[in-house]
Each structure stands twice: as C-alpha cells, then as structure tokens.
C-alpha cells in the first residue's frame, strides 16, 4: 500500500526530493562522495548554501534588509535566542500565549526577562478561538512582541498579519507554518522555524531577522545563538547541519518548480477544506476550534466515542495512514498535512474516515 505519513514532525518530505537525495548520496556532483562527507568551507558546499538562501528569499520575497540564518538548536533554541538577542537594555517583552508552544516560549523567556503575558484564548459558540490582534494589550516597555501563528499541538492558528506600527518589533515562531502560505516578511522583526515540518530534516533552524536588530545581543548570549555572530560568519561560525541544509535546498527547489508558495497555499487550502469538511459533516468526528482559527497544517480531531480510538489507529495504520495519534497532551487524533502531503493523501484519509464511520458508527 501507498503510505501517507501524517506526523507532526519530523514530517513527510516530498517523494521527488527523497528520490533525488537517494541518488545523490552515492555520488554527489561527480565527487564520488555524498554531500554530508564534504567540508562546509569548500566551494561545493558554499554553492549549496548560497542556492538555498537565494531560493528561500525568492519563495518568501524576503526584503534585502533581512538576513537569513541557518542555525542549530531548533525552535526551542530560538525561545532562548530571542530574548538574548533582542532584549537590549529593556526588561520585558510581550508574549502572546495562544497555545502549547507559545507557552513554552514564555517559560524559556522567563530566564531572561519578565514577560508581559497576553492570553488571547476565548471560547466562541463553544469553540476554541483567539482574540484578534487589535485586542492584544501590548506594553509600552516591551522590547518585542512574540507569538506563534500556528500551534502544532492545539491546531489553532493566527492568520492575521501583524500591524502594530514600525516601533513594535514582532517576533514569530513559524515552525509549523513557514512556506505554507504567503507571508509579508516586512511586518516582522524576526521569523524563525525549525526545519522538520515544512522544510527538511530536523537539526536545521531558520531565522530571518531584520538587519537593524543585529548587534544588540547580551554578553551572556552563547555565540552559536548570537544572530550577529552567525550573520558575520555566513551561518558557519560552527559546523552547520550540512546535510539538513542541503536537503532544505532541495525542498526549496521542489517548491519553486511546483509554483512556489502561492501554488502550495491553494493546495493546502483544498486539503484543509476536505478534511475539516469531512469532520464537520458527521457527528462521529469533531474538531473544537472556531473556523477562523483552524490550523491548515495540523488538524486535531476526536472520535465521539473515544473507546474506538485504538481501533481507529490500528485500522488507519493498516490502510497506510500513519502517525494519526494525537499529542499526548490532547489525546484523540491529529493529522498534520504540511506542504509535502499531497491532496491524494488527505483524500485517502477522508475516504478511510467515512468508511470507518460506516462500519462503526
Ligand atoms: N514551535 C513549534 C510551533 C513547534 O511545533 C515545535 C515542535 O514541534 C517547536 C517550537 C519546538 O521545536 P524544536 O523541537 O525544534 O525545538
């Protein structure tokens, strides 16, 4: 059977990319070696690095006054890097607590600052929702405002683009939504994302930072998290995760060949509509997030009768639909449908769900 992998991350990669990487593993560019066995300082790898950055800039229309950093440390590394780089002589920052990951960022930030926590969570018609940005009470003393536009575990999203004026530095955790839909980078001071969902293998973290925010890191900031040090060294202050960087580059090329972010955005919408539509049409399944805040990347859903959960997971796995178990903090099911998940995969899932309901409803 064709396997579709709904893992929340590390997640499925485009089949074409994996095929190419597999071929190139034997003999990369005629060097008789693989790309992960060569120096990051050699001409061959520098070309990979530069291509990847150029392609990402093209895909996201990153303005010239933004730097792109290819880092270690994951999303959680950035939870620490943000205050260490951006706080300057201030003592607080605004932190919007929209879900599990935003809350984790707050916990880490508390080592370095006293956050002004903004809780946007509300219930609308019995569904989980988040207050719009105009209702966020930002502090005048804050060095920046941080939020997470897509909560991977809660399945809740903030699609609104920030517009707080040019004095407000907006930092956002795009780990589970980067490259899935168009983003106006100029609205942000810092965008960061772990690679392991929409970009490539785990171990690589992208940071896109406006260049006037460089040069402010605290003396306590570890050099490998210091945006200025990373930028001055072309993200090669220490040995970068070269294979992940190379693979991310292949994914960027794949995305460009397939029409870029605008094209994948349309497919992502179709996938989400199909899955949420299937959930909403039945009483057998439910999703409790208000329509406006539903994530198009991570779709948690519950079976009305949770005693059927194990059976659902066994039968879906047998049908080639993998990794549908919900996060342990939430339970139920979760389908992560990042860029690499084709519409056919979501179709296979919804066909399965309809059939499962017919047999057990
Ligand atoms: N932020 C978000 C939105 C995530 O989904 C995750 C991981 O799933 C993280 C941060 C943590 O990333 P990492 O495991 O790379 O530190």
CSV table of C-alpha atoms and ligand atoms in Angstrom, one decimal:
chain,number,residue,atom,x,y,z
A,1,UNK,CA,0.0,0.0,0.0
A,2,UNK,CA,0.9,3.6,-0.6
A,3,UNK,CA,1.9,5.1,2.8
A,4,UNK,CA,0.9,8.6,3.8
A,5,UNK,CA,2.6,9.9,6.9
A,6,UNK,CA,0.7,12.4,9.0
A,7,UNK,CA,3.4,13.0,11.5
A,8,UNK,CA,3.6,16.4,13.1
A,9,UNK,CA,7.4,16.5,12.8
A,10,UNK,CA,9.8,15.3,11.8
A,11,UNK,CA,7.4,15.0,9.0
A,12,UNK,CA,7.0,13.7,5.5
A,13,UNK,CA,9.2,15.1,2.7
A,14,UNK,CA,8.3,15.4,-1.0
A,15,UNK,CA,8.8,12.0,-2.7
A,16,UNK,CA,10.8,13.6,-5.6
A,17,UNK,CA,13.2,15.2,-3.1
A,18,UNK,CA,13.9,11.9,-1.3
A,19,UNK,CA,14.5,10.1,-4.6
A,20,UNK,CA,17.0,12.7,-5.8
A,21,UNK,CA,18.7,12.8,-2.4
A,22,UNK,CA,19.0,9.0,-2.5
A,23,UNK,CA,20.6,9.1,-6.0
A,24,UNK,CA,23.0,11.8,-5.0
A,25,UNK,CA,24.0,10.0,-1.8
A,26,UNK,CA,26.1,7.7,-3.9
A,27,UNK,CA,27.9,10.3,-6.0
A,28,UNK,CA,27.2,13.9,-5.4
A,29,UNK,CA,28.1,16.2,-8.3
A,30,UNK,CA,30.6,13.7,-9.6
A,31,UNK,CA,32.8,14.0,-6.4
A,32,UNK,CA,32.4,10.3,-5.7
A,33,UNK,CA,31.2,11.1,-2.2
A,34,UNK,CA,28.0,12.3,-0.6
A,35,UNK,CA,27.3,15.9,0.3
A,36,UNK,CA,27.4,15.0,4.0
A,37,UNK,CA,31.0,14.0,3.8
A,38,UNK,CA,32.5,17.2,2.5
A,39,UNK,CA,33.7,20.4,4.2
A,40,UNK,CA,31.2,23.1,4.7
A,41,UNK,CA,34.0,25.5,3.8
A,42,UNK,CA,34.6,24.1,0.4
A,43,UNK,CA,33.4,25.7,-2.8
A,44,UNK,CA,30.9,22.9,-3.5
A,45,UNK,CA,29.1,23.2,-0.2
A,46,UNK,CA,29.2,27.0,-0.2
A,47,UNK,CA,27.3,26.8,-3.5
A,48,UNK,CA,24.6,24.6,-1.9
A,49,UNK,CA,24.3,27.1,1.0
A,50,UNK,CA,24.0,30.1,-1.3
A,51,UNK,CA,21.5,28.5,-3.6
A,52,UNK,CA,19.3,27.5,-0.6
A,53,UNK,CA,19.3,31.1,0.7
A,54,UNK,CA,18.6,32.5,-2.7
A,55,UNK,CA,15.7,30.1,-3.3
A,56,UNK,CA,14.2,30.8,0.1
A,57,UNK,CA,14.5,34.5,-0.5
A,58,UNK,CA,12.7,34.1,-3.8
A,59,UNK,CA,10.0,31.9,-2.3
A,60,UNK,CA,9.2,34.2,0.6
A,61,UNK,CA,10.1,37.5,-1.2
A,62,UNK,CA,12.4,38.4,1.7
A,63,UNK,CA,13.4,42.0,1.5
A,64,UNK,CA,17.1,43.0,1.1
A,65,UNK,CA,17.3,44.4,4.7
A,66,UNK,CA,16.7,41.0,6.2
A,67,UNK,CA,19.4,38.4,6.9
A,68,UNK,CA,18.7,34.7,6.7
A,69,UNK,CA,20.5,32.5,9.2
A,70,UNK,CA,20.8,28.7,9.0
A,71,UNK,CA,21.2,27.6,12.7
A,72,UNK,CA,21.3,24.7,15.1
A,73,UNK,CA,19.1,24.5,18.2
A,74,UNK,CA,15.5,24.1,16.9
A,75,UNK,CA,12.5,26.1,17.8
A,76,UNK,CA,13.4,25.8,21.5
A,77,UNK,CA,16.8,27.1,20.9
A,78,UNK,CA,15.1,30.2,19.5
A,79,UNK,CA,12.9,30.5,22.6
A,80,UNK,CA,16.2,31.4,24.3
A,81,UNK,CA,17.9,33.2,21.4
A,82,UNK,CA,15.1,35.8,21.1
A,83,UNK,CA,15.4,37.5,24.5
A,84,UNK,CA,19.2,37.0,24.4
A,85,UNK,CA,19.4,38.9,21.1
A,86,UNK,CA,16.6,41.4,21.2
A,87,UNK,CA,16.1,42.5,24.8
A,88,UNK,CA,18.8,45.2,24.8
A,89,UNK,CA,18.5,47.3,27.9
A,90,UNK,CA,14.8,46.6,28.4
A,91,UNK,CA,13.5,44.1,30.9
A,92,UNK,CA,10.2,43.0,29.4
A,93,UNK,CA,8.6,41.8,26.2
A,94,UNK,CA,5.1,41.0,25.2
A,95,UNK,CA,4.3,37.3,24.9
A,96,UNK,CA,1.1,36.1,23.5
A,97,UNK,CA,0.0,32.8,25.0
A,98,UNK,CA,-2.1,31.2,22.3
A,99,UNK,CA,-1.2,27.6,23.0
A,100,UNK,CA,1.4,24.9,23.9
A,101,UNK,CA,4.4,26.3,22.0
A,102,UNK,CA,3.8,29.9,22.8
A,103,UNK,CA,3.6,29.0,26.4
A,104,UNK,CA,6.8,27.0,26.1
A,105,UNK,CA,8.5,30.1,24.7
A,106,UNK,CA,7.3,32.1,27.7
A,107,UNK,CA,8.7,29.6,30.1
A,108,UNK,CA,12.1,29.8,28.5
A,109,UNK,CA,12.0,33.6,28.2
A,110,UNK,CA,11.4,33.9,31.9
A,111,UNK,CA,15.0,33.0,32.4
A,112,UNK,CA,16.0,36.4,30.8
A,113,UNK,CA,13.1,38.8,31.3
A,114,UNK,CA,9.8,39.4,32.9
A,115,UNK,CA,7.2,38.8,30.2
A,116,UNK,CA,4.0,40.8,29.8
A,117,UNK,CA,1.8,37.7,29.1
A,118,UNK,CA,-1.2,38.3,26.9
A,119,UNK,CA,-3.7,35.5,26.9
A,120,UNK,CA,-5.9,35.6,23.8
A,121,UNK,CA,-7.7,32.4,24.3
A,122,UNK,CA,-11.5,32.7,24.2
A,123,UNK,CA,-14.5,30.5,23.6
A,124,UNK,CA,-16.8,31.4,20.7
A,125,UNK,CA,-20.0,29.4,20.4
A,126,UNK,CA,-18.5,26.6,22.4
A,127,UNK,CA,-15.4,26.5,20.1
A,128,UNK,CA,-11.8,27.5,21.0
A,129,UNK,CA,-10.7,30.7,19.4
A,130,UNK,CA,-8.1,33.5,19.8
A,131,UNK,CA,-8.7,37.2,20.2
A,132,UNK,CA,-7.8,39.4,17.2
A,133,UNK,CA,-4.6,41.3,17.3
A,134,UNK,CA,-6.3,44.6,17.9
A,135,UNK,CA,-7.4,43.3,21.3
A,136,UNK,CA,-3.8,42.4,22.4
A,137,UNK,CA,-2.8,44.8,25.2
A,138,UNK,CA,0.9,45.5,24.3
A,139,UNK,CA,3.2,47.1,26.8
A,140,UNK,CA,5.0,50.3,26.1
A,141,UNK,CA,8.1,48.9,27.8
A,142,UNK,CA,8.3,45.8,25.7
A,143,UNK,CA,11.4,45.1,23.6
A,144,UNK,CA,9.3,43.0,21.2
A,145,UNK,CA,6.1,41.0,20.9
A,146,UNK,CA,6.3,37.3,20.4
A,147,UNK,CA,3.5,35.0,19.1
A,148,UNK,CA,3.1,31.6,17.4
A,149,UNK,CA,1.0,31.8,14.2
A,150,UNK,CA,0.4,28.1,14.1
A,151,UNK,CA,0.1,26.0,17.3
A,152,UNK,CA,1.1,22.5,16.1
A,153,UNK,CA,-0.5,20.7,19.1
A,154,UNK,CA,-3.6,22.7,19.7
A,155,UNK,CA,-4.4,23.0,16.0
A,156,UNK,CA,-5.1,26.7,16.4
A,157,UNK,CA,-3.8,29.4,14.1
A,158,UNK,CA,-3.5,33.2,13.9
A,159,UNK,CA,-3.6,34.0,10.2
A,160,UNK,CA,-3.9,37.8,10.7
A,161,UNK,CA,-0.7,39.7,9.7
A,162,UNK,CA,0.6,42.0,12.5
A,163,UNK,CA,0.3,45.7,12.1
A,164,UNK,CA,1.4,47.4,15.3
A,165,UNK,CA,3.4,50.2,13.7
A,166,UNK,CA,7.0,50.5,12.9
A,167,UNK,CA,8.2,50.9,16.5
A,168,UNK,CA,7.0,47.4,17.5
A,169,UNK,CA,9.3,44.5,16.8
A,170,UNK,CA,7.3,41.4,16.1
A,171,UNK,CA,8.9,38.0,16.5
A,172,UNK,CA,7.1,34.9,15.5
A,173,UNK,CA,7.5,31.1,15.7
A,174,UNK,CA,6.7,29.9,12.2
A,175,UNK,CA,8.0,26.3,12.9
A,176,UNK,CA,4.8,24.6,11.7
A,177,UNK,CA,3.6,27.0,9.0
A,178,UNK,CA,6.6,28.5,7.2
A,179,UNK,CA,6.3,28.4,3.4
A,180,UNK,CA,2.7,27.1,3.6
A,181,UNK,CA,1.1,30.4,2.6
A,182,UNK,CA,2.3,33.9,1.7
A,183,UNK,CA,3.7,36.0,4.5
A,184,UNK,CA,4.6,39.7,4.3
A,185,UNK,CA,8.1,39.4,5.9
A,186,UNK,CA,8.3,43.2,6.3
A,187,UNK,CA,5.8,43.0,9.1
A,188,UNK,CA,8.2,41.1,11.3
A,189,UNK,CA,11.5,41.7,13.1
A,190,UNK,CA,12.3,38.0,13.4
A,191,UNK,CA,10.7,35.0,11.9
A,192,UNK,CA,12.1,31.6,13.0
A,193,UNK,CA,11.3,28.0,12.2
A,194,UNK,CA,12.6,24.5,13.0
A,195,UNK,CA,13.0,22.8,9.6
A,196,UNK,CA,11.5,19.4,10.5
A,197,UNK,CA,7.9,20.1,9.3
A,198,UNK,CA,7.8,22.1,6.1
A,199,UNK,CA,11.4,22.4,5.2
A,200,UNK,CA,13.5,19.3,5.7
A,201,UNK,CA,15.2,17.1,8.3
A,202,UNK,CA,15.4,18.0,12.0
A,203,UNK,CA,18.6,19.7,13.1
A,204,UNK,CA,18.3,22.9,11.0
A,205,UNK,CA,16.6,26.1,12.2
A,206,UNK,CA,15.9,29.1,10.0
A,207,UNK,CA,16.0,32.6,11.3
A,208,UNK,CA,15.0,35.6,9.2
A,209,UNK,CA,16.0,38.8,11.0
A,210,UNK,CA,15.8,42.5,10.1
A,211,UNK,CA,19.3,43.8,10.0
A,212,UNK,CA,18.7,46.8,12.3
A,213,UNK,CA,18.1,44.3,15.1
A,214,UNK,CA,21.6,42.9,14.9
A,215,UNK,CA,24.3,44.0,17.3
A,216,UNK,CA,22.2,44.0,20.4
A,217,UNK,CA,22.9,40.6,21.9
A,218,UNK,CA,23.5,40.3,25.6
A,219,UNK,CA,27.1,39.4,26.6
A,220,UNK,CA,25.6,36.2,28.1
A,221,UNK,CA,24.3,35.1,24.7
A,222,UNK,CA,26.0,31.9,23.6
A,223,UNK,CA,27.9,32.7,20.3
A,224,UNK,CA,26.1,29.9,18.4
A,225,UNK,CA,22.8,31.6,19.2
A,226,UNK,CA,24.0,35.2,18.5
A,227,UNK,CA,22.4,36.5,15.3
A,228,UNK,CA,25.2,38.9,14.7
A,229,UNK,CA,27.9,36.3,15.1
A,230,UNK,CA,26.0,33.9,12.9
A,231,UNK,CA,25.4,36.6,10.3
A,232,UNK,CA,29.1,37.7,10.3
A,233,UNK,CA,30.1,34.1,9.7
A,234,UNK,CA,27.5,33.3,7.0
A,235,UNK,CA,25.9,30.9,9.4
A,236,UNK,CA,29.2,28.9,9.6
A,237,UNK,CA,30.5,30.1,13.0
A,238,UNK,CA,30.5,26.4,13.9
A,239,UNK,CA,29.9,23.5,11.7
A,240,UNK,CA,26.4,23.8,10.3
A,241,UNK,CA,24.0,20.9,9.9
A,242,UNK,CA,25.2,20.5,6.3
A,243,UNK,CA,23.0,17.6,5.2
A,244,UNK,CA,19.8,19.2,6.5
A,245,UNK,CA,20.8,22.4,4.8
A,246,UNK,CA,21.4,20.6,1.5
A,247,UNK,CA,18.1,18.8,1.8
A,248,UNK,CA,16.2,22.0,2.7
A,249,UNK,CA,17.7,23.4,-0.5
A,250,UNK,CA,16.2,20.6,-2.5
A,251,UNK,CA,12.8,21.2,-0.9
A,252,UNK,CA,13.1,24.9,-1.8
A,253,UNK,CA,13.8,23.9,-5.4
A,254,UNK,CA,10.9,21.5,-5.4
A,255,UNK,CA,8.6,24.2,-4.1
A,256,UNK,CA,9.7,26.6,-6.8
A,257,UNK,CA,9.2,24.1,-9.5
A,258,UNK,CA,5.7,23.5,-8.2
A,259,UNK,CA,4.7,27.1,-8.4
A,260,UNK,CA,6.0,28.5,-5.2
A,261,UNK,CA,4.2,29.5,-2.0
A,262,UNK,CA,1.1,30.9,-3.9
A,263,UNK,CA,0.5,27.5,-5.5
A,264,UNK,CA,1.1,25.4,-2.4
A,265,UNK,CA,-1.2,27.7,-0.5
A,266,UNK,CA,-4.1,26.8,-2.8
A,267,UNK,CA,-3.4,23.1,-2.4
A,268,UNK,CA,-3.1,23.5,1.4
A,269,UNK,CA,-6.5,25.2,1.4
A,270,UNK,CA,-8.0,22.3,-0.6
A,271,UNK,CA,-6.5,19.8,1.8
A,272,UNK,CA,-7.8,21.6,4.9
A,273,UNK,CA,-11.3,22.1,3.4
A,274,UNK,CA,-11.5,18.5,2.5
A,275,UNK,CA,-10.5,17.3,6.0
A,276,UNK,CA,-12.5,19.8,8.1
A,277,UNK,CA,-15.5,19.3,5.8
A,278,UNK,CA,-15.4,15.5,6.5
A,279,UNK,CA,-15.1,16.1,10.2
A,280,UNK,CA,-17.9,18.7,10.2
A,281,UNK,CA,-20.3,16.7,8.2
A,282,UNK,CA,-20.5,13.9,10.8
A,283,UNK,CA,-21.3,13.6,14.5
A,284,UNK,CA,-18.9,10.7,14.6
A,285,UNK,CA,-15.9,13.1,14.4
A,286,UNK,CA,-15.4,16.6,15.9
A,287,UNK,CA,-12.9,19.4,15.9
A,288,UNK,CA,-13.5,22.1,18.6
A,289,UNK,CA,-11.6,25.0,17.0
A,290,UNK,CA,-13.6,28.0,15.7
A,291,UNK,CA,-13.4,28.2,11.9
A,292,UNK,CA,-11.4,31.5,11.8
A,293,UNK,CA,-8.6,30.0,13.9
A,294,UNK,CA,-8.4,26.5,12.5
A,295,UNK,CA,-4.9,25.4,11.5
A,296,UNK,CA,-4.4,24.4,7.9
A,297,UNK,CA,-1.3,22.4,8.9
A,298,UNK,CA,-2.3,20.5,12.0
A,299,UNK,CA,-5.8,19.1,12.3
A,300,UNK,CA,-6.7,17.6,15.6
A,301,UNK,CA,-10.0,15.7,15.8
A,302,UNK,CA,-11.8,13.5,18.3
A,303,UNK,CA,-14.0,10.5,17.8
A,304,UNK,CA,-17.3,11.0,19.6
A,305,UNK,CA,-16.7,7.6,21.2
A,306,UNK,CA,-13.1,7.6,22.4
A,307,UNK,CA,-13.3,3.8,23.1
A,308,UNK,CA,-12.9,3.5,19.3
A,309,UNK,CA,-9.6,5.4,19.3
A,310,UNK,CA,-7.3,2.4,19.4
A,311,UNK,CA,-9.2,0.6,16.7
A,312,UNK,CA,-9.2,3.7,14.5
A,313,UNK,CA,-5.4,4.0,14.9
A,314,UNK,CA,-4.8,0.3,14.1
A,315,UNK,CA,-7.1,0.3,11.1
A,316,UNK,CA,-5.8,3.5,9.7
A,317,UNK,CA,-2.2,2.3,10.1
A,318,UNK,CA,-3.1,-0.9,8.3
A,319,UNK,CA,-4.5,1.2,5.5
A,320,UNK,CA,-1.2,3.1,5.1
A,321,UNK,CA,-2.3,6.2,7.0
A,322,UNK,CA,0.4,6.6,9.6
A,323,UNK,CA,1.1,8.8,12.7
A,324,UNK,CA,-2.5,9.9,13.3
A,325,UNK,CA,-2.3,9.6,17.1
A,326,UNK,CA,-3.0,13.0,18.8
A,327,UNK,CA,-0.3,14.6,21.0
A,328,UNK,CA,-0.3,13.1,24.5
A,329,UNK,CA,-1.3,16.5,26.0
A,330,UNK,CA,-4.5,16.5,23.9
A,331,UNK,CA,-5.4,12.9,23.0
A,332,UNK,CA,-7.6,11.9,20.1
A,333,UNK,CA,-6.3,12.2,16.6
A,334,UNK,CA,-4.2,14.7,14.7
A,335,UNK,CA,-3.4,14.8,11.1
A,336,UNK,CA,-0.5,17.0,10.1
A,337,UNK,CA,-0.8,18.0,6.5
A,338,UNK,CA,2.3,20.0,5.6
A,339,UNK,CA,3.4,21.0,2.2
A,340,UNK,CA,4.7,17.6,1.3
A,341,UNK,CA,1.4,15.9,1.9
A,342,UNK,CA,-0.4,15.6,-1.4
A,343,UNK,CA,-4.1,16.1,-1.8
A,344,UNK,CA,-4.3,12.4,-2.6
A,345,UNK,CA,-3.1,11.7,0.9
A,346,UNK,CA,-5.9,13.7,2.5
A,347,UNK,CA,-8.3,12.1,0.1
A,348,UNK,CA,-7.2,8.7,1.3
A,349,UNK,CA,-7.6,9.8,4.9
A,350,UNK,CA,-11.1,11.2,4.4
A,351,UNK,CA,-12.2,8.1,2.4
A,352,UNK,CA,-10.9,6.0,5.3
A,353,UNK,CA,-12.7,8.1,7.9
A,354,UNK,CA,-16.1,7.9,6.0
A,355,UNK,CA,-15.7,4.1,5.7
A,356,UNK,CA,-14.7,3.7,9.4
A,357,UNK,CA,-17.7,5.6,10.4
A,358,UNK,CA,-19.9,3.4,8.2
A,359,UNK,CA,-18.5,0.3,9.8
A,360,UNK,CA,-18.5,1.5,13.5
A,361,UNK,CA,-20.9,4.5,13.7
B,1,LIG,N1,7.5,25.7,18.0
B,1,LIG,C1,6.5,25.0,17.3
B,1,LIG,C2,5.4,25.7,16.8
B,1,LIG,C3,6.7,23.6,17.2
B,1,LIG,O1,5.7,22.9,16.6
B,1,LIG,C4,7.8,22.9,17.8
B,1,LIG,C5,8.0,21.5,17.7
B,1,LIG,O2,7.1,20.7,17.4
B,1,LIG,C6,8.7,23.7,18.5
B,1,LIG,C7,8.6,25.1,18.5
B,1,LIG,C8,9.9,23.1,19.1
B,1,LIG,O3,10.8,22.8,18.1
B,1,LIG,P1,12.2,22.0,18.4
B,1,LIG,O4,11.8,20.7,18.8
B,1,LIG,O5,12.9,22.1,17.1
B,1,LIG,O6,12.9,22.8,19.5
